[in-house]
Short mmCIF file of C-alpha atoms and ligand atoms in Angstrom, two decimals:
data_model
loop_
_atom_site.label_atom_id
_atom_site.label_comp_id
_atom_site.label_asym_id
_atom_site.label_seq_id
_atom_site.Cartn_x
_atom_site.Cartn_y
_atom_site.Cartn_z
CA UNK A 478 105.53 -60.18 -231.57
CA UNK A 479 103.17 -57.56 -230.98
CA UNK A 480 104.70 -53.93 -229.26
CA UNK A 481 104.11 -53.42 -226.04
CA UNK A 482 103.84 -49.46 -223.99
CA UNK A 483 103.56 -49.31 -221.07
CA UNK A 484 102.23 -45.98 -218.84
CA UNK A 485 101.33 -44.80 -215.31
CA UNK A 486 96.90 -45.41 -215.50
CA UNK A 487 96.49 -42.56 -217.32
CA UNK A 488 94.40 -39.52 -215.62
CA UNK A 489 91.15 -37.91 -217.86
CA UNK A 490 90.95 -34.65 -216.69
CA UNK A 491 87.37 -33.88 -218.41
CA UNK A 492 84.85 -36.08 -218.54
CA UNK A 493 81.06 -36.17 -218.32
CA UNK A 494 79.58 -38.67 -216.32
CA UNK A 495 76.02 -37.75 -216.27
CA UNK A 496 73.60 -39.15 -213.52
CA UNK A 497 71.76 -42.09 -213.46
CA UNK A 498 70.66 -44.85 -215.76
CA UNK A 499 73.59 -42.62 -218.17
CA UNK A 500 75.73 -42.90 -215.06
CA UNK A 501 75.36 -46.28 -214.59
CA UNK A 502 76.41 -47.14 -218.22
CA UNK A 503 79.28 -45.17 -218.65
CA UNK A 504 81.41 -45.05 -215.11
CA UNK A 505 82.55 -48.75 -216.09
CA UNK A 506 84.22 -47.44 -219.90
CA UNK A 507 86.34 -44.68 -218.35
CA UNK A 508 86.83 -47.14 -214.85
CA UNK A 509 88.17 -49.68 -216.95
CA UNK A 510 91.41 -47.99 -218.54
CA UNK A 511 91.49 -44.58 -216.04
CA UNK A 512 93.17 -44.20 -212.24
CA UNK A 513 90.86 -40.67 -211.88
CA UNK A 514 89.32 -37.76 -213.68
CA UNK A 515 88.66 -34.59 -213.36
CA UNK A 516 84.33 -34.98 -213.60
CA UNK A 517 82.60 -32.04 -215.03
CA UNK A 518 79.36 -30.70 -212.98
CA UNK A 519 77.00 -29.70 -215.60
CA UNK A 520 74.38 -31.98 -214.25
CA UNK A 521 70.18 -31.12 -214.60
CA UNK A 522 70.41 -29.37 -211.96
CA UNK A 523 74.11 -28.42 -211.84
CA UNK A 524 76.25 -29.35 -208.86
CA UNK A 525 76.87 -26.07 -206.90
CA UNK A 526 77.63 -26.50 -203.61
CA UNK A 527 79.84 -28.44 -201.89
CA UNK A 528 76.86 -30.59 -200.22
CA UNK A 529 76.58 -32.14 -203.96
CA UNK A 530 79.72 -32.79 -205.36
CA UNK A 531 79.79 -34.75 -202.36
CA UNK A 532 76.56 -36.90 -203.08
CA UNK A 533 77.15 -36.97 -206.43
CA UNK A 534 80.44 -38.45 -206.06
CA UNK A 535 78.78 -41.18 -203.92
CA UNK A 536 77.01 -41.68 -207.14
CA UNK A 537 79.71 -42.21 -209.27
CA UNK A 538 81.56 -44.52 -206.47
CA UNK A 539 78.30 -46.94 -206.82
CA UNK A 540 77.97 -46.76 -210.81
CA UNK A 541 81.42 -48.11 -210.56
CA UNK A 542 82.24 -52.11 -210.87
CA UNK A 543 83.05 -54.15 -208.24
CA UNK A 544 86.67 -53.38 -207.50
CA UNK A 545 87.55 -50.86 -210.26
CA UNK A 546 90.00 -48.86 -208.78
CA UNK A 547 89.00 -45.37 -210.40
CA UNK A 548 88.55 -42.11 -208.06
CA UNK A 549 86.54 -39.45 -209.37
CA UNK A 550 87.90 -36.03 -208.37
CA UNK A 551 85.10 -33.52 -208.17
CA UNK A 552 84.51 -29.79 -209.42
CA UNK A 553 82.05 -27.39 -208.48
CA UNK A 554 79.41 -24.91 -211.37
CA UNK A 555 80.57 -21.40 -210.74
CA UNK A 556 77.29 -19.31 -210.90
CA UNK A 557 76.63 -15.73 -210.03
CA UNK A 558 75.32 -16.92 -206.56
CA UNK A 559 78.13 -18.88 -206.00
CA UNK A 560 79.45 -18.41 -202.20
CA UNK A 561 83.09 -18.50 -202.04
CA UNK A 562 82.94 -20.08 -198.06
CA UNK A 563 81.74 -23.05 -199.87
CA UNK A 564 84.26 -23.54 -202.54
CA UNK A 565 86.85 -23.01 -199.81
CA UNK A 566 85.48 -25.20 -197.29
CA UNK A 567 84.78 -27.14 -200.33
CA UNK A 568 88.76 -27.11 -200.99
CA UNK A 569 89.55 -27.62 -198.31
CA UNK A 570 88.19 -31.10 -197.42
CA UNK A 571 89.43 -32.43 -200.30
CA UNK A 572 86.88 -32.97 -202.04
CA UNK A 573 87.01 -30.47 -204.89
CA UNK A 574 89.84 -29.94 -207.22
CA UNK A 575 88.48 -27.32 -209.46
CA UNK A 576 85.47 -24.81 -209.50
CA UNK A 577 84.38 -24.89 -213.48
CA UNK A 578 83.32 -21.71 -215.90
CA UNK A 579 80.63 -21.53 -218.09
CA UNK A 580 79.76 -18.99 -219.94
CA UNK A 581 75.73 -18.62 -220.07
CA UNK A 582 74.86 -20.74 -222.93
CA UNK A 583 77.89 -21.52 -223.97
CA UNK A 584 77.19 -25.80 -224.40
CA UNK A 585 75.20 -28.21 -222.58
CA UNK A 586 73.36 -27.16 -219.53
CA UNK A 587 74.84 -23.89 -219.08
CA UNK A 588 72.33 -21.55 -218.58
CA UNK A 589 72.84 -21.91 -215.43
CA UNK A 590 76.51 -20.52 -215.92
CA UNK A 591 78.28 -16.81 -215.69
CA UNK A 592 76.77 -13.74 -217.55
CA UNK A 593 78.73 -10.97 -215.95
CA UNK A 594 82.52 -12.16 -215.16
CA UNK A 595 82.35 -9.31 -212.41
CA UNK A 596 80.11 -10.86 -209.85
CA UNK A 597 82.23 -13.92 -209.67
CA UNK A 598 85.14 -11.90 -208.63
CA UNK A 599 85.05 -12.31 -204.90
CA UNK A 600 84.89 -16.41 -205.67
CA UNK A 601 88.05 -15.99 -208.05
CA UNK A 602 90.28 -14.08 -205.82
CA UNK A 603 89.56 -15.98 -203.18
CA UNK A 604 90.69 -19.50 -205.55
CA UNK A 605 93.79 -17.47 -206.38
CA UNK A 606 94.56 -17.12 -202.44
CA UNK A 607 93.86 -20.94 -201.38
CA UNK A 608 95.56 -22.18 -205.04
CA UNK A 609 91.80 -24.22 -206.65
CA UNK A 610 91.86 -23.84 -210.45
CA UNK A 611 89.57 -22.44 -212.56
CA UNK A 612 88.30 -24.31 -215.09
CA UNK A 613 87.10 -22.80 -218.26
CA UNK A 614 85.24 -23.26 -220.78
CA UNK A 615 86.88 -20.61 -223.34
CA UNK A 616 83.79 -19.67 -225.44
CA UNK A 617 82.20 -16.58 -225.83
CA UNK A 618 78.41 -16.45 -226.24
CA UNK A 619 78.10 -13.06 -228.44
CA UNK A 620 75.61 -14.25 -231.06
CA UNK A 621 77.69 -12.09 -233.25
CA UNK A 622 80.56 -13.69 -232.61
CA UNK A 623 80.84 -16.37 -235.22
CA UNK A 624 81.32 -19.76 -233.85
CA UNK A 625 84.23 -20.74 -235.27
CA UNK A 626 86.07 -17.53 -233.89
CA UNK A 627 84.49 -18.30 -230.22
CA UNK A 628 87.83 -19.31 -228.80
CA UNK A 629 89.94 -16.90 -229.87
CA UNK A 630 87.55 -14.13 -229.07
CA UNK A 631 87.43 -15.74 -225.67
CA UNK A 632 90.97 -15.61 -225.08
CA UNK A 633 91.29 -11.74 -225.81
CA UNK A 634 88.19 -10.43 -224.04
CA UNK A 635 87.82 -12.31 -221.35
CA UNK A 636 90.83 -14.80 -220.46
CA UNK A 637 93.66 -12.05 -220.72
CA UNK A 638 91.69 -9.54 -219.19
CA UNK A 639 90.97 -11.95 -216.05
CA UNK A 640 94.37 -13.36 -215.80
CA UNK A 641 95.99 -9.53 -215.58
CA UNK A 642 93.62 -8.86 -212.86
CA UNK A 643 93.88 -11.77 -211.38
CA UNK A 644 97.67 -13.52 -211.90
CA UNK A 645 97.73 -15.30 -209.01
CA UNK A 646 94.47 -17.82 -210.14
CA UNK A 647 95.48 -20.73 -211.59
CA UNK A 648 93.12 -21.64 -215.45
CA UNK A 649 93.32 -24.78 -216.78
CA UNK A 650 91.99 -23.76 -220.65
CA UNK A 651 89.77 -26.83 -221.39
CA UNK A 652 89.65 -28.58 -224.86
CA UNK A 653 91.17 -26.05 -226.83
CA UNK A 654 90.40 -26.08 -230.60
CA UNK A 655 92.64 -23.39 -231.81
CA UNK A 656 96.53 -22.62 -232.87
CA UNK A 657 95.17 -19.24 -230.35
CA UNK A 658 94.19 -21.45 -227.69
CA UNK A 659 98.05 -23.40 -227.74
CA UNK A 660 100.01 -20.54 -228.00
CA UNK A 661 97.86 -18.25 -224.96
CA UNK A 662 98.64 -21.94 -223.02
CA UNK A 663 101.90 -21.35 -223.20
CA UNK A 664 102.17 -17.72 -222.57
CA UNK A 665 102.28 -17.25 -218.87
CA UNK A 666 102.37 -19.00 -214.82
CA UNK A 667 99.20 -20.48 -213.47
CA UNK A 668 98.29 -21.78 -217.06
CA UNK A 669 97.73 -25.18 -219.06
CA UNK A 670 95.31 -26.34 -221.26
CA UNK A 671 93.55 -29.95 -221.85
CA UNK A 672 93.47 -31.12 -225.16
CA UNK A 673 90.57 -33.74 -226.15
CA UNK A 674 90.77 -37.16 -228.26
CA UNK A 675 88.57 -36.19 -230.70
CA UNK A 676 89.97 -32.29 -231.54
CA UNK A 677 93.20 -34.36 -232.47
CA UNK A 678 91.47 -36.50 -235.23
CA UNK A 679 88.72 -33.86 -236.33
CA UNK A 680 88.46 -30.81 -238.61
CA UNK A 681 85.18 -29.19 -239.47
CA UNK A 682 85.49 -30.83 -242.92
CA UNK A 683 85.33 -34.14 -240.86
CA UNK A 684 81.78 -32.74 -239.62
CA UNK A 685 80.56 -31.38 -243.11
CA UNK A 686 82.01 -32.47 -246.08
CA UNK A 687 79.74 -35.13 -247.67
CA UNK A 688 76.40 -35.29 -244.87
CA UNK A 689 76.85 -33.46 -242.17
CA UNK A 690 77.72 -36.23 -239.08
CA UNK A 691 75.99 -35.74 -235.74
CA UNK A 692 78.22 -38.26 -233.60
CA UNK A 693 80.96 -35.62 -234.32
CA UNK A 694 79.68 -32.48 -233.30
CA UNK A 695 80.74 -31.08 -229.92
CA UNK A 696 81.58 -27.75 -228.28
CA UNK A 697 84.05 -26.33 -228.80
CA UNK A 698 83.28 -27.55 -232.75
CA UNK A 699 86.23 -28.96 -234.26
CA UNK A 700 87.74 -26.05 -236.25
CA UNK A 701 90.24 -25.67 -239.17
CA UNK A 702 92.85 -28.43 -240.51
CA UNK A 703 95.30 -26.03 -239.79
CA UNK A 704 94.29 -25.71 -236.02
CA UNK A 705 94.24 -29.66 -235.82
CA UNK A 706 97.67 -29.71 -236.51
CA UNK A 707 98.35 -27.17 -233.81
CA UNK A 708 96.98 -29.53 -231.38
CA UNK A 709 98.68 -32.29 -232.57
CA UNK A 710 101.77 -30.56 -232.31
CA UNK A 711 101.19 -29.23 -228.52
CA UNK A 712 99.78 -32.92 -227.30
CA UNK A 713 102.49 -34.95 -228.90
CA UNK A 714 104.89 -32.44 -228.02
CA UNK A 715 105.51 -33.60 -224.15
CA UNK A 716 104.90 -29.84 -222.99
CA UNK A 717 103.98 -30.09 -219.70
CA UNK A 718 101.09 -26.97 -219.65
CA UNK A 719 98.91 -29.81 -222.57
CA UNK A 720 97.65 -32.63 -220.94
CA UNK A 721 94.41 -34.89 -221.77
CA UNK A 722 90.91 -33.78 -220.97
CA UNK A 723 88.74 -36.27 -223.15
CA UNK A 724 85.26 -33.98 -222.56
CA UNK A 725 83.87 -37.44 -223.10
CA UNK A 726 80.34 -36.49 -223.16
CA UNK A 727 77.26 -39.04 -224.08
CA UNK A 728 73.94 -38.25 -225.60
CA UNK A 729 72.30 -40.63 -226.27
CA UNK A 730 71.82 -41.53 -230.23
CA UNK A 731 67.92 -40.11 -230.53
CA UNK A 732 69.38 -36.46 -229.30
CA UNK A 733 72.54 -36.97 -231.43
CA UNK A 734 70.94 -37.52 -234.64
CA UNK A 735 68.25 -34.94 -234.43
CA UNK A 736 67.20 -31.85 -235.84
CA UNK A 737 68.98 -29.78 -233.12
CA UNK A 738 71.50 -32.58 -231.85
CA UNK A 739 73.48 -32.09 -228.59
CA UNK A 740 76.96 -31.31 -228.97
CA UNK A 741 79.34 -33.96 -227.56
CA UNK A 742 81.86 -37.13 -228.89
CA UNK A 743 81.61 -40.19 -226.33
CA UNK A 744 85.31 -41.18 -226.64
CA UNK A 745 85.74 -43.03 -222.91
CA UNK A 746 85.95 -46.84 -224.56
CA UNK A 747 88.47 -46.23 -226.71
CA UNK A 748 90.25 -43.33 -226.18
CA UNK A 749 93.81 -45.11 -225.35
CA UNK A 750 93.95 -46.76 -228.19
CA UNK A 751 93.24 -43.66 -230.54
CA UNK A 752 96.14 -41.85 -228.70
CA UNK A 753 98.14 -44.34 -228.94
CA UNK A 754 97.33 -44.37 -233.05
CA UNK A 755 98.26 -40.62 -232.86
CA UNK A 756 100.94 -40.44 -231.01
CA UNK A 757 102.63 -43.44 -232.81
CA UNK A 758 101.91 -40.96 -236.27
CA UNK A 759 103.25 -38.38 -235.16
CA UNK A 760 106.76 -40.30 -234.62
CA UNK A 761 106.16 -39.46 -230.28
CA UNK A 762 104.85 -42.70 -228.86
CA UNK A 763 107.57 -41.76 -226.13
CA UNK A 764 105.72 -38.96 -225.22
CA UNK A 765 102.47 -39.99 -224.50
CA UNK A 766 102.69 -40.76 -220.56
CA UNK A 767 103.04 -37.47 -220.06
CA UNK A 768 99.86 -36.18 -221.91
CA UNK A 769 98.00 -38.61 -220.23
CA UNK A 770 99.64 -39.24 -217.13
CA UNK A 771 102.06 -36.86 -216.32
CA UNK A 772 101.46 -33.66 -216.69
CA UNK A 773 98.06 -33.09 -215.77
CA UNK A 774 98.56 -35.26 -212.08
CA UNK A 775 101.61 -32.15 -211.97
CA UNK A 776 99.20 -29.00 -212.48
CA UNK A 777 96.43 -30.68 -210.04
CA UNK A 778 99.53 -31.44 -207.48
CA UNK A 779 98.10 -35.29 -207.34
CA UNK A 780 100.73 -37.69 -206.26
CA UNK A 781 101.30 -39.75 -210.04
CA UNK A 782 99.34 -42.92 -210.40
CA UNK A 783 101.51 -45.86 -208.90
CA UNK A 784 99.32 -48.64 -211.30
CA UNK A 785 100.11 -48.74 -215.08
CA UNK A 786 98.31 -49.37 -218.26
CA UNK A 787 99.42 -51.32 -221.18
CA UNK A 788 98.41 -50.91 -224.60
CA UNK A 789 99.19 -53.61 -227.38
CA UNK A 790 99.49 -53.23 -231.19
CA UNK A 791 98.30 -55.76 -232.87
CA UNK A 792 98.36 -57.39 -236.75
CA UNK A 793 94.89 -56.85 -237.41
CA UNK A 794 92.40 -53.34 -236.61
CA UNK A 795 90.78 -53.63 -233.24
CA UNK A 796 86.84 -53.52 -233.19
CA UNK A 797 85.65 -51.05 -230.60
CA UNK A 798 82.16 -51.15 -229.66
CA UNK A 799 79.60 -49.22 -231.79
CA UNK A 800 77.49 -48.69 -228.98
CA UNK A 801 77.19 -48.28 -225.34
CA UNK A 802 73.79 -49.39 -224.38
CA UNK A 803 72.46 -47.35 -221.14
CA UNK A 804 68.94 -47.69 -219.58
CA UNK A 805 68.32 -44.14 -221.33
CA UNK A 806 68.90 -45.24 -225.35
CA UNK A 807 72.19 -46.68 -227.00
CA UNK A 808 74.95 -44.11 -226.76
CA UNK A 809 77.51 -44.28 -230.38
CA UNK A 810 81.24 -44.52 -229.43
CA UNK A 811 83.04 -41.87 -231.37
CA UNK A 812 84.27 -43.49 -234.35
CA UNK A 813 87.86 -41.97 -235.56
CA UNK A 814 86.99 -43.19 -239.13
CA UNK A 815 90.35 -44.39 -239.63
CA UNK A 816 91.18 -48.05 -239.01
CA UNK A 817 92.89 -48.17 -235.49
CA UNK A 818 95.73 -51.31 -234.13
CA UNK A 819 96.22 -50.70 -230.46
CA UNK A 820 94.25 -51.88 -227.50
CA UNK A 821 94.25 -51.78 -224.03
CA UNK A 822 95.22 -55.14 -222.72
CA UNK A 823 93.01 -56.31 -220.45
O1 DOR B 44 80.51 -31.15 -226.77
C1 DOR B 44 80.19 -31.08 -225.88
N1 DOR B 44 79.41 -31.69 -225.01
N2 DOR B 44 81.23 -29.76 -225.19
C2 DOR B 44 80.61 -29.43 -223.88
O2 DOR B 44 81.23 -28.76 -223.58
C3 DOR B 44 79.73 -30.58 -223.28
C4 DOR B 44 79.39 -31.07 -223.34
C5 DOR B 44 78.01 -31.74 -222.96
O3 DOR B 44 78.46 -31.92 -221.79
O4 DOR B 44 77.54 -32.60 -223.47
ZN1 ZN B 45 82.72 -30.88 -221.36
#
């Protein structure tokens, strides 16, 4: 008799669905297991206005398989030209659930992001007033700062001063990767953090030892083992301030396996089995639902999903597809490097 685990259908509070042929290929992968997802706006060009977010939402819905029960929760990409009134209107209509801060140059398609936080203060003050969360890509881009220190330096030099200036601003520290991130997320009010599937599994040795593994390269880059263990403790604790945001970020293989490879791990296909493995390993299967289906919805003020997802443990290892084929090219599915004995029951 196989082990069964039934959860409220999970939410992915940080997801890249892209557009066009890639969207068509990856949207069904998330819709299969997830109820909702916070959709990242770093398209080319980025999703900056409420009108653009509404059009993107329509394209996502059109890419879903017939009968899919998957709700995209839209975000806007913060720029130094963002109009506080447009954000307020998009939030009031219910369309937009958060605004994303990309420090300019921090990651994929972030060149239109924010260089000078002072320029977006009126937007952030408006967001605090209306309770609209700010999702932060929490890395400084200063060339002098070592890439492995960028998150900790962001917390000290950007996030903490911002929160002291606007304590009412609701902030989600996206895809935290350090023990400093774990600690800061628990340090005050109006604060939460997403944690990805791959950062619960990878440390920096996995990327670099025995040859460079481009499919393990993402941003923020995976850190030392002690940081991965801090993330595992946080995710499996049940603490309401930590929740799943996969940051599943598809790039075609030709751009990952490249002299200047793109950042991103594509985990939409197998995230829930991988998380069941991780939580079982840490003796925390009873807290998986909090991480994937309760904490994020509660932070965003959403009703808990009423649908259910059932995971089952198998005797033989589960074989996940190695790649997803998109019209733009193949996308490699994240391979954790160990045998997984959990699958989602169809
Ligand atoms: O690894 C990443 N990929 N990190 C990000 O912040 C962006 C994402 C992407 O869009 O490819
Ligand atoms: Zn992301």
